């Protein structure tokens, strides 16, 4: 009788289970291919960690097996593929948690394994059959309503009662993580300087819409309705976030700004100074999370003569959008997403617009990106095939970053072929195109740099048609009425918009905590030296994101909506375990990169 994928996977799991139970590391390693990868999210390492090859896996197992005590590796659903190359979803347990895994076998041996912690034993979310009743069915005098109890708790938290966790930043990342922690019973305050939840979206330029499709952008627990537009407007997203904070009953302090934070070694807690609606308040959480996006402060280059410019000049983050630009000349310095969006907005409102492209840029047409890069995981077709958002997130994570480029290169090669005429027209217009340093396209650029790309939702055609002019190269200087390129070309300007990105997240740490703490944490984002011009040891994971940093009790949370949703689960579980006093031995914290 021929072998089936289920039979092959079940045999592998039985051997793996027995080897791990008996601490037979050699036996476990025999089940892995020489070219193999094990990516662990918290379940074995209390870290986000990728092990590459048998030597790495051996080192991890030798360090963790006594504490982790893994067991009960079973198929969660039927395996796919064939007997030679099977793929499977797997459930497993550890001493402290229940986990979910994804396994790929090549000729009966493991090529990739993703293990993720999904819930802590004894500290599960109160959901499904374990949900709270919400009311005690007995009548007593003085019984308080749900609203009264909620308002009392909110009035105490941060004053008589201290939160276990403070999240600095109340955008999508802080809100999603706050929802996870609320469900786990971790007392948390989210602080946000804007007036209302969602203002970080509302306050951006008028024409802004999401560039990623709706299936990719859900928040934890509550998905967008099935009639939600594929690309939602920024104010629509802002309203959703505001209502989400209410529905999820988050302790959200708007009109609140953190002015300083320090760690008190004696009490082992943070001292976080905030100003809430004009009143100073001191918070003393055990854990402090910075959830301020994927970047630091706006980056504005210094050009000779900028102070002499007679018109408006500002960073793209300050661009209001709209207005009457008829007869005005605008120069947008930069060629990323925001540069294209702002050029389109200015042109729509009557401006004579020039984009300054200082370095090559990757362009992916939105339709092609949705079809070729995201369609198999995040689309109506994927949902019809049983690929839920949660399953899509895990499938995407199941390919370690070391081998992700080789999976992405064919996607973007097909995109280049499909959209060859479009790219030819862009190049004919003088636009300097690239597909990443290795042809791996948009998502790898995002992971490596966080910039250098544009998802085309129409602005590229303006460049092709010459309606938005293009200047290539470096800026030489700025005069009272012009941007002068290094080659001497003068671009007359009434306004200059710097779409020049943002600094490192470490800038926030340096200012709000200290430069020493920022240096101790090290570089945030990116994953190391497999990329040109990015020195430092290869980490295998994004630096400092969602995992223990080199400063205890200090965490970094951020990313796009997809990353904020998915990785908030693992960060929340790490925080919950520490609140409950569970042992959380971190396997191999990352190397420090003293780069801000």
Coordinates of C-alpha atoms in Angstrom, one line a residue:
X1 CA 0.0 0.0 0.0
X2 CA 1.6 3.3 -1.0
X3 CA 2.5 5.8 1.7
X4 CA 0.2 8.8 2.2
X5 CA 1.1 12.3 3.3
X6 CA -0.8 11.7 6.6
X7 CA 1.1 8.5 7.1
X8 CA 4.5 10.0 6.5
X9 CA 3.8 13.0 8.7
X10 CA 2.3 10.9 11.5
X11 CA 5.3 8.6 11.5
X12 CA 7.7 11.6 11.6
X13 CA 5.7 13.2 14.5
X14 CA 5.8 10.0 16.5
X15 CA 9.5 9.7 16.1
X16 CA 10.0 13.4 16.9
X17 CA 7.7 13.2 20.0
X18 CA 9.6 10.2 21.3
X19 CA 13.0 11.8 20.7
X20 CA 12.1 15.0 22.5
X21 CA 10.4 13.2 25.4
X22 CA 13.5 11.1 26.0
X23 CA 15.9 14.0 25.4
X24 CA 17.5 12.2 22.5
X25 CA 18.9 15.2 20.6
X26 CA 20.8 13.0 18.1
X27 CA 17.6 11.1 17.4
X28 CA 15.7 14.4 16.9
X29 CA 18.3 15.8 14.5
X30 CA 18.2 12.6 12.4
X31 CA 14.7 13.7 11.4
X32 CA 15.9 17.0 10.0
X33 CA 17.4 17.6 6.6
X34 CA 21.0 19.0 6.5
X35 CA 19.5 22.1 4.9
X36 CA 16.7 22.8 7.5
X37 CA 15.2 25.6 9.4
X38 CA 13.2 25.8 12.7
X39 CA 11.5 29.0 13.4
X40 CA 10.2 29.3 17.0
X41 CA 7.8 31.9 18.3
X42 CA 8.0 31.8 22.1
X43 CA 7.1 28.1 22.6
X44 CA 10.6 26.7 23.0
X45 CA 12.8 29.8 23.2
X46 CA 10.7 32.6 24.9
X47 CA 12.0 34.5 22.0
X48 CA 11.4 34.9 18.3
X49 CA 14.2 32.8 17.0
X50 CA 15.2 31.1 13.7
X51 CA 17.5 28.1 14.0
X52 CA 19.4 27.4 10.7
X53 CA 20.8 23.9 10.3
X54 CA 21.4 21.1 12.7
X55 CA 24.1 22.7 14.8
X56 CA 21.7 25.6 15.6
X57 CA 18.8 23.2 16.4
X58 CA 21.0 21.1 18.6
X59 CA 22.1 24.1 20.6
X60 CA 18.6 25.2 21.1
X61 CA 17.3 21.7 22.1
X62 CA 20.2 21.2 24.5
X63 CA 19.4 24.5 26.2
X64 CA 15.6 24.3 26.4
X65 CA 14.3 20.7 26.5
X66 CA 14.5 20.3 30.4
X67 CA 12.3 23.4 30.8
X68 CA 10.0 23.1 27.8
X69 CA 9.1 19.4 28.0
X70 CA 7.4 19.2 24.6
X71 CA 4.9 16.4 24.0
X72 CA 1.7 15.3 22.1
X73 CA 2.7 16.2 18.6
X74 CA -0.4 15.4 16.5
X75 CA -1.9 16.3 13.1
X76 CA -4.3 19.2 13.4
X77 CA -5.8 18.4 9.9
X78 CA -5.0 16.2 6.9
X79 CA -1.6 16.7 5.5
X80 CA -1.1 18.0 1.9
X81 CA 1.4 17.3 -0.8
X82 CA 2.6 13.8 -1.4
X83 CA 4.6 11.2 0.4
X84 CA 7.9 12.7 -0.8
X85 CA 7.0 16.3 0.1
X86 CA 4.3 16.5 2.7
X87 CA 3.1 19.7 4.4
X88 CA 1.1 19.7 7.6
X89 CA -0.5 21.7 10.5
X90 CA 0.4 20.3 13.9
X91 CA -0.7 20.7 17.5
X92 CA 1.7 20.2 20.4
X93 CA 2.1 21.0 24.1
X94 CA 4.9 22.2 26.4
X95 CA 5.0 22.2 30.1
X96 CA 3.4 25.6 30.2
X97 CA 1.6 26.1 26.9
X98 CA -0.3 24.7 24.0
X99 CA 1.1 25.3 20.6
X100 CA 0.4 25.2 16.9
X101 CA 3.0 24.3 14.3
X102 CA 3.6 24.1 10.5
X103 CA 5.8 21.4 9.1
X104 CA 7.3 20.8 5.6
X105 CA 9.0 17.5 4.9
X106 CA 11.4 16.7 2.0
X107 CA 11.9 13.0 1.3
X108 CA 10.7 12.2 4.8
X109 CA 12.9 14.7 6.7
X110 CA 12.1 18.2 8.0
X111 CA 12.9 21.1 5.8
X112 CA 11.0 23.9 7.7
X113 CA 9.3 23.8 11.1
X114 CA 7.4 26.7 12.6
X115 CA 6.4 26.3 16.2
X116 CA 4.2 28.9 17.9
X117 CA 2.8 29.4 21.4
X118 CA -0.9 29.9 21.2
X119 CA -2.1 29.8 24.9
X120 CA -0.7 29.4 28.4
X121 CA -2.1 26.5 30.4
X122 CA -4.2 27.8 33.2
X123 CA -4.2 31.3 31.8
X124 CA -6.4 30.9 28.7
X125 CA -8.6 33.6 27.3
X126 CA -12.1 33.4 28.6
X127 CA -13.7 32.7 25.3
X128 CA -16.1 30.2 23.8
X129 CA -17.4 27.8 26.4
X130 CA -15.2 29.5 29.0
X131 CA -16.7 33.0 28.5
X132 CA -17.9 34.9 31.5
X133 CA -21.6 35.1 32.1
X134 CA -21.5 38.9 32.5
X135 CA -24.1 39.0 35.2
X136 CA -24.8 37.2 38.5
X137 CA -28.3 35.9 38.4
X138 CA -29.2 36.8 42.0
X139 CA -30.8 40.0 43.2
X140 CA -28.9 41.9 45.9
X141 CA -29.1 45.4 47.3
X142 CA -26.5 47.8 46.0
X143 CA -25.6 45.6 43.0
X144 CA -23.5 47.6 40.5
X145 CA -24.1 47.6 36.8
X146 CA -21.5 46.7 34.2
X147 CA -21.1 50.4 33.4
X148 CA -20.6 51.4 37.0
X149 CA -17.9 48.7 37.5
X150 CA -16.2 49.7 34.3
X151 CA -16.1 53.4 35.2
X152 CA -14.8 52.6 38.7
X153 CA -12.0 50.5 37.3
X154 CA -11.0 53.1 34.7
X155 CA -11.0 55.8 37.4
X156 CA -8.6 53.7 39.6
X157 CA -6.2 52.5 37.0
X158 CA -3.1 54.7 36.8
X159 CA -4.0 56.3 40.2
X160 CA -4.8 54.0 43.1
X161 CA -4.1 50.9 41.0
X162 CA -1.0 50.6 38.7
X163 CA -1.1 48.9 35.3
X164 CA 1.2 46.0 34.8
X165 CA 1.9 47.2 31.3
X166 CA 2.0 50.7 29.7
X167 CA 2.0 51.0 25.9
X168 CA 3.4 54.2 24.5
X169 CA 1.6 54.8 21.2
X170 CA -2.1 54.4 20.6
X171 CA -2.1 53.7 16.8
X172 CA -3.0 50.3 15.3
X173 CA -0.1 48.5 17.0
X174 CA -0.9 49.8 20.5
X175 CA -4.6 49.2 20.1
X176 CA -4.2 45.6 18.8
X177 CA -1.7 44.7 21.5
X178 CA -4.0 46.3 24.1
X179 CA -6.8 44.1 22.9
X180 CA -4.7 41.0 23.3
X181 CA -3.6 42.0 26.8
X182 CA -7.2 42.8 27.8
X183 CA -8.3 39.3 26.8
X184 CA -5.5 37.8 28.9
X185 CA -6.4 39.9 32.0
X186 CA -3.2 42.0 31.9
X187 CA -3.9 45.5 33.4
X188 CA -2.8 47.9 30.6
X189 CA -2.9 51.6 29.8
X190 CA -2.4 52.8 26.2
X191 CA -1.2 56.3 26.0
X192 CA -1.7 58.4 22.9
X193 CA -1.0 62.1 22.4
X194 CA -3.8 62.7 19.9
X195 CA -7.3 63.6 20.9
X196 CA -9.0 60.5 19.7
X197 CA -8.2 56.9 18.8
X198 CA -7.6 56.7 15.1
X199 CA -6.3 60.3 14.8
X200 CA -2.9 59.0 13.7
X201 CA -4.8 58.1 10.5
X202 CA -7.2 61.0 10.4
X203 CA -4.5 63.6 10.7
X204 CA -2.7 62.5 7.5
X205 CA -3.2 63.9 4.0
X206 CA -6.8 63.8 2.7
X207 CA -6.4 61.4 -0.1
X208 CA -4.6 58.7 1.9
X209 CA -6.1 55.1 1.5
X210 CA -4.6 51.8 2.6
X211 CA -2.3 50.4 -0.1
X212 CA -2.7 46.9 1.3
X213 CA -6.0 45.0 0.7
X214 CA -8.6 44.4 3.3
X215 CA -7.9 40.7 3.8
X216 CA -4.4 41.6 4.9
X217 CA -5.4 44.3 7.4
X218 CA -7.8 42.9 10.0
X219 CA -7.3 43.7 13.6
X220 CA -7.2 40.9 16.3
X221 CA -10.5 39.2 17.1
X222 CA -12.8 41.5 15.0
X223 CA -12.6 41.3 11.2
X224 CA -13.7 44.0 8.9
X225 CA -17.3 43.4 7.6
X226 CA -17.4 41.5 4.3
X227 CA -18.6 44.6 2.4
X228 CA -15.6 46.7 3.7
X229 CA -13.8 48.3 0.7
X230 CA -10.6 46.6 -0.5
X231 CA -8.7 49.8 0.1
X232 CA -10.2 51.8 3.0
X233 CA -9.9 55.5 3.3
X234 CA -7.8 56.8 6.2
X235 CA -10.8 58.4 8.0
X236 CA -12.7 55.1 7.7
X237 CA -9.8 53.3 9.3
X238 CA -9.6 56.0 12.0
X239 CA -13.3 55.5 12.9
X240 CA -12.9 51.7 13.0
X241 CA -10.0 52.0 15.4
X242 CA -11.9 54.4 17.6
X243 CA -14.9 52.1 17.8
X244 CA -12.6 49.1 18.3
X245 CA -11.1 50.6 21.4
X246 CA -14.6 51.0 22.9
X247 CA -15.9 47.5 21.9
X248 CA -12.7 45.9 23.3
X249 CA -13.0 48.0 26.4
X250 CA -9.4 49.2 26.3
X251 CA -7.9 51.6 28.9
X252 CA -7.0 54.2 26.3
X253 CA -5.7 57.5 27.5
X254 CA -5.9 60.0 24.7
X255 CA -4.6 63.6 24.9
X256 CA -1.7 62.0 26.9
X257 CA 2.0 62.4 26.2
X258 CA 5.0 60.6 27.7
X259 CA 7.6 63.1 28.7
X260 CA 10.1 60.7 30.4
X261 CA 10.6 57.1 31.5
X262 CA 13.2 55.4 33.6
X263 CA 13.6 52.0 35.2
X264 CA 13.7 51.9 39.0
X265 CA 16.0 49.1 39.9
X266 CA 15.0 49.0 43.6
X267 CA 11.3 48.4 42.8
X268 CA 11.9 46.6 39.5
X269 CA 9.3 48.8 37.8
X270 CA 9.2 51.7 35.3
X271 CA 8.6 55.3 36.3
X272 CA 6.7 56.8 33.4
X273 CA 6.0 60.5 33.5
X274 CA 3.0 61.5 31.4
X275 CA 0.8 64.6 30.9
X276 CA -2.8 63.6 30.6
X277 CA -5.1 66.3 29.3
X278 CA -2.8 68.9 30.8
X279 CA -2.3 67.1 34.2
X280 CA 0.9 65.4 35.2
X281 CA 0.6 61.7 36.1
X282 CA 3.2 59.2 37.2
X283 CA 2.7 55.6 36.1
X284 CA 4.6 52.7 37.6
X285 CA 4.2 49.6 35.3
X286 CA 6.4 46.5 35.4
X287 CA 6.6 46.4 31.6
X288 CA 6.9 49.2 29.1
X289 CA 6.1 48.8 25.4
X290 CA 7.0 51.3 22.7
X291 CA 4.4 51.0 19.9
X292 CA 5.2 54.0 17.8
X293 CA 5.1 52.4 14.3
X294 CA 8.1 51.2 12.4
X295 CA 10.1 54.4 12.5
X296 CA 11.3 57.2 14.6
X297 CA 11.2 61.0 14.0
X298 CA 10.6 62.4 10.5
X299 CA 13.9 62.6 8.6
X300 CA 14.5 65.9 6.9
X301 CA 17.8 66.2 5.0
X302 CA 19.9 69.3 5.4
X303 CA 20.5 71.2 2.1
X304 CA 22.6 74.3 1.7
X305 CA 20.4 77.3 1.4
X306 CA 17.2 75.7 2.8
X307 CA 16.8 78.5 5.3
X308 CA 16.6 81.1 2.4
X309 CA 13.6 79.4 0.7
X310 CA 10.7 81.9 0.5
X311 CA 7.9 79.4 0.1
X312 CA 6.5 76.5 2.2
X313 CA 8.7 73.6 3.1
X314 CA 7.7 70.7 5.3
X315 CA 8.0 66.9 5.8
X316 CA 5.5 64.6 4.2
X317 CA 4.0 63.7 7.6
X318 CA 2.7 67.3 7.8
X319 CA 1.1 67.4 4.3
X320 CA -2.6 68.2 4.8
X321 CA -3.8 67.3 1.3
X322 CA -6.5 69.1 -0.6
X323 CA -6.6 72.9 -1.0
X324 CA -6.2 75.0 -4.1
X325 CA -2.8 74.6 -5.6
X326 CA -3.7 76.2 -9.0
X327 CA -0.7 78.0 -10.5
X328 CA 1.7 76.9 -7.8
X329 CA 4.9 74.9 -8.3
X330 CA 5.6 72.0 -5.9
X331 CA 8.7 69.9 -5.6
X332 CA 8.4 66.6 -3.8
X333 CA 11.8 65.2 -2.7
X334 CA 11.5 61.4 -2.6
X335 CA 10.0 58.6 -4.6
X336 CA 8.4 56.2 -2.0
X337 CA 4.7 55.6 -1.2
X338 CA 4.1 58.9 0.4
X339 CA 5.9 60.8 -2.3
X340 CA 3.7 59.3 -5.0
X341 CA 0.6 59.8 -3.0
X342 CA 1.4 63.5 -2.3
X343 CA 2.4 64.1 -6.0
X344 CA -0.9 62.7 -7.0
X345 CA -2.8 64.9 -4.5
X346 CA -1.0 68.0 -5.5
X347 CA -1.6 67.4 -9.2
X348 CA -5.3 66.7 -8.6
X349 CA -5.5 70.1 -6.8
X350 CA -3.9 72.1 -9.6
X351 CA -0.2 72.1 -8.8
X352 CA 2.7 72.0 -11.2
X353 CA 4.5 69.0 -9.6
X354 CA 8.0 67.7 -9.9
X355 CA 9.2 64.5 -8.1
X356 CA 12.9 64.3 -7.2
X357 CA 14.0 60.7 -7.3
X358 CA 17.3 60.4 -5.5
X359 CA 17.7 56.6 -5.6
X360 CA 16.1 53.7 -7.5
X361 CA 12.6 52.6 -6.3
X362 CA 10.6 49.4 -6.6
X363 CA 7.1 49.8 -8.1
X364 CA 4.5 47.1 -7.9
X365 CA 1.1 47.6 -9.5
X366 CA -1.6 47.1 -6.9
X367 CA -3.6 44.6 -9.0
X368 CA -0.5 42.5 -9.7
X369 CA 0.6 42.6 -6.1
X370 CA -2.8 41.4 -4.9
X371 CA -2.9 38.6 -7.5
X372 CA 0.7 37.3 -7.5
X373 CA 2.1 38.2 -4.1
X374 CA -0.9 38.1 -1.8
X375 CA -3.7 36.3 -3.6
X376 CA -2.8 32.8 -2.4
X377 CA -3.0 33.9 1.3
X378 CA -5.1 37.1 1.6
X379 CA -8.0 37.2 -0.9
X380 CA -11.6 36.0 -1.4
X381 CA -10.2 33.1 -3.3
X382 CA -7.9 32.2 -0.4
X383 CA -10.9 32.4 2.1
X384 CA -12.9 30.1 -0.2
X385 CA -10.0 27.6 -0.1
X386 CA -10.1 27.6 3.7
X387 CA -7.1 29.9 4.2
X388 CA -8.3 32.0 7.2
X389 CA -6.5 35.2 8.2
X390 CA -4.9 33.3 11.1
X391 CA -3.8 30.4 8.8
X392 CA -2.4 32.9 6.2
X393 CA -0.4 34.7 8.9
X394 CA 1.2 31.4 10.0
X395 CA 1.8 30.2 6.4
X396 CA 3.6 33.5 5.7
X397 CA 5.7 33.1 8.8
X398 CA 6.5 29.5 8.0
X399 CA 9.2 30.5 5.5
X400 CA 12.2 31.8 7.5
X401 CA 13.7 35.1 6.3
X402 CA 16.8 33.3 5.0
X403 CA 14.9 31.5 2.3
X404 CA 12.0 34.0 1.8
X405 CA 13.9 35.8 -1.0
X406 CA 14.1 32.6 -3.1
X407 CA 10.3 32.2 -2.7
X408 CA 9.6 35.8 -3.7
X409 CA 12.0 36.1 -6.6
X410 CA 9.8 34.1 -9.0
X411 CA 6.7 36.1 -8.0
X412 CA 8.4 39.4 -9.0
X413 CA 9.9 37.9 -12.1
X414 CA 6.3 37.0 -13.2
X415 CA 5.2 40.5 -12.2
X416 CA 8.0 42.0 -14.3
X417 CA 6.8 39.9 -17.3
X418 CA 3.1 40.6 -16.8
X419 CA 3.6 44.3 -16.4
X420 CA 6.5 44.7 -18.9
X421 CA 4.8 47.4 -20.9
X422 CA 4.1 49.4 -17.7
X423 CA 7.7 49.2 -16.6
X424 CA 9.0 50.0 -20.0
X425 CA 6.9 53.2 -20.0
X426 CA 8.1 54.2 -16.6
X427 CA 11.7 53.7 -17.6
X428 CA 11.1 55.7 -20.8
X429 CA 9.8 58.5 -18.6
X430 CA 13.2 58.4 -16.8
X431 CA 12.1 56.6 -13.6
X432 CA 14.9 54.6 -12.0
X433 CA 13.4 51.1 -11.2
X434 CA 14.5 48.2 -9.2
X435 CA 13.1 44.9 -7.8
X436 CA 15.3 44.9 -4.8
X437 CA 19.0 44.0 -4.5
X438 CA 18.3 40.4 -5.4
X439 CA 15.0 40.7 -7.3
X440 CA 12.9 39.6 -4.3
X441 CA 10.6 42.6 -4.5
X442 CA 8.5 44.7 -2.2
X443 CA 8.1 42.7 1.0
X444 CA 11.8 42.0 1.4
X445 CA 12.5 45.7 0.8
X446 CA 10.0 46.5 3.5
X447 CA 11.7 44.0 5.9
X448 CA 15.2 45.1 5.1
X449 CA 14.7 48.9 4.9
X450 CA 11.1 49.8 5.6
X451 CA 11.2 52.0 2.5
X452 CA 12.2 52.2 -1.2
X453 CA 9.0 51.1 -2.8
X454 CA 5.6 52.3 -4.1
X455 CA 2.4 50.2 -4.5
X456 CA 1.0 51.8 -7.6
X457 CA -2.6 53.0 -7.2
X458 CA -2.4 55.5 -10.1
X459 CA 0.4 57.9 -9.5
X460 CA 2.8 56.1 -11.8
X461 CA 0.6 56.9 -14.8
X462 CA 1.0 60.6 -14.0
X463 CA 4.8 60.2 -14.3
X464 CA 4.5 58.1 -17.5
X465 CA 2.2 60.8 -19.0
X466 CA 4.5 63.6 -17.9
X467 CA 1.8 65.2 -15.8
X468 CA 4.1 64.8 -12.8
X469 CA 7.6 65.7 -14.0
X470 CA 10.7 63.8 -12.8
X471 CA 14.1 64.9 -11.8
X472 CA 16.8 62.3 -11.0
X473 CA 19.8 62.6 -8.8
X474 CA 20.9 64.4 -5.7
X475 CA 19.9 67.9 -4.6
X476 CA 22.7 70.4 -4.7
X477 CA 21.2 73.3 -2.9
X478 CA 18.0 75.3 -2.3
X479 CA 17.6 79.0 -3.2
X480 CA 14.9 81.4 -2.4
X481 CA 12.6 80.1 -5.1
X482 CA 14.1 76.8 -6.4
X483 CA 15.5 73.4 -5.7
X484 CA 18.9 73.2 -7.6
X485 CA 20.0 69.7 -8.5
X486 CA 23.6 68.6 -8.3
X487 CA 23.8 68.7 -12.1
X488 CA 22.8 72.4 -12.0
X489 CA 19.1 71.9 -13.1
X490 CA 16.9 74.4 -11.3
X491 CA 13.4 73.4 -10.3
X492 CA 11.3 76.4 -9.5
X493 CA 9.2 75.9 -6.4
X494 CA 6.6 77.6 -4.3
X495 CA 6.6 74.6 -1.9
X496 CA 9.0 71.8 -1.1
X497 CA 7.7 68.6 0.5
X498 CA 10.3 66.2 2.0
X499 CA 9.1 62.7 1.5
X500 CA 12.3 61.5 2.9
X501 CA 11.3 58.9 5.4
X502 CA 11.9 58.6 9.1
X503 CA 14.8 57.9 11.5
X504 CA 15.3 54.8 13.6
X505 CA 12.8 53.8 16.4
X506 CA 15.8 54.2 18.7
X507 CA 15.4 57.9 18.5
X508 CA 12.3 57.6 20.7
X509 CA 14.1 55.6 23.2
X510 CA 17.0 58.0 23.4
X511 CA 14.8 60.9 24.1
X512 CA 12.2 59.4 26.3
X513 CA 14.5 57.1 28.3
X514 CA 18.1 57.7 27.6
X515 CA 20.8 57.4 24.9
X516 CA 22.4 54.6 27.0
X517 CA 19.2 52.6 26.9
X518 CA 18.8 53.2 23.2
X519 CA 22.3 51.9 22.6
X520 CA 21.8 48.9 24.9
X521 CA 18.6 48.0 22.9
X522 CA 20.5 48.5 19.6
X523 CA 19.1 48.7 16.1
X524 CA 15.5 48.1 15.5
X525 CA 14.0 46.6 12.3
X526 CA 16.0 44.9 9.5
X527 CA 17.6 41.5 9.9
X528 CA 21.3 41.7 9.3
X529 CA 24.2 41.2 7.0
X530 CA 22.7 39.2 4.2
X531 CA 21.8 42.6 2.8
X532 CA 24.3 45.0 1.1
X533 CA 25.2 48.1 3.0
X534 CA 23.8 46.7 6.3
X535 CA 26.6 45.3 8.4
X536 CA 26.1 43.3 11.6
X537 CA 25.5 39.6 12.4
X538 CA 22.6 37.8 10.7
X539 CA 19.8 37.5 13.3
X540 CA 17.2 35.6 11.3
X541 CA 14.4 37.7 12.7
X542 CA 13.6 41.4 12.7
X543 CA 15.8 43.1 15.2
X544 CA 14.2 43.9 18.6
X545 CA 10.6 43.5 17.3
X546 CA 8.0 41.7 19.5
X547 CA 10.6 39.9 21.6
X548 CA 12.9 40.5 24.6
X549 CA 15.3 43.3 24.0
X550 CA 18.6 43.6 25.7
X551 CA 16.9 45.9 28.3
X552 CA 14.7 43.9 30.6
X553 CA 11.0 44.9 30.7
X554 CA 11.3 47.0 27.6
X555 CA 9.6 45.9 24.4
X556 CA 9.2 47.2 20.8
X557 CA 5.9 46.6 18.9
X558 CA 5.0 47.8 15.5
X559 CA 4.8 47.0 11.8
X560 CA 2.0 47.2 9.3
X561 CA -1.5 46.1 10.1
X562 CA -0.7 42.5 9.3
X563 CA 2.4 42.3 11.5
X564 CA 0.8 44.2 14.3
X565 CA -2.1 41.7 14.3
X566 CA 0.0 38.6 14.1
X567 CA 2.9 39.3 16.3
X568 CA 0.9 41.0 19.0
X569 CA -0.2 37.5 20.0
X570 CA 3.3 36.4 20.9
X571 CA 4.2 39.7 22.7
X572 CA 1.0 39.5 24.7
X573 CA 1.8 35.9 25.8
X574 CA 5.3 36.9 26.9
X575 CA 3.9 39.7 29.0
X576 CA 1.2 37.5 30.5
X577 CA 3.7 34.9 31.5
X578 CA 5.9 37.4 33.2
X579 CA 2.9 38.9 35.1
X580 CA 2.0 35.4 36.4
X581 CA 5.5 34.7 37.5
X582 CA 6.1 31.8 35.1
X583 CA 9.7 31.0 34.2
X584 CA 10.6 32.6 30.9
X585 CA 14.2 31.7 30.2
X586 CA 15.1 33.5 26.9
X587 CA 17.2 31.5 24.5
X588 CA 20.0 33.6 22.9
X589 CA 19.0 37.3 23.0
X590 CA 20.1 39.1 19.9
X591 CA 23.4 40.8 19.4
X592 CA 23.5 44.5 20.1
X593 CA 23.9 46.9 17.1
X594 CA 24.9 50.3 18.4
X595 CA 23.4 52.1 15.4
X596 CA 20.6 54.7 15.6

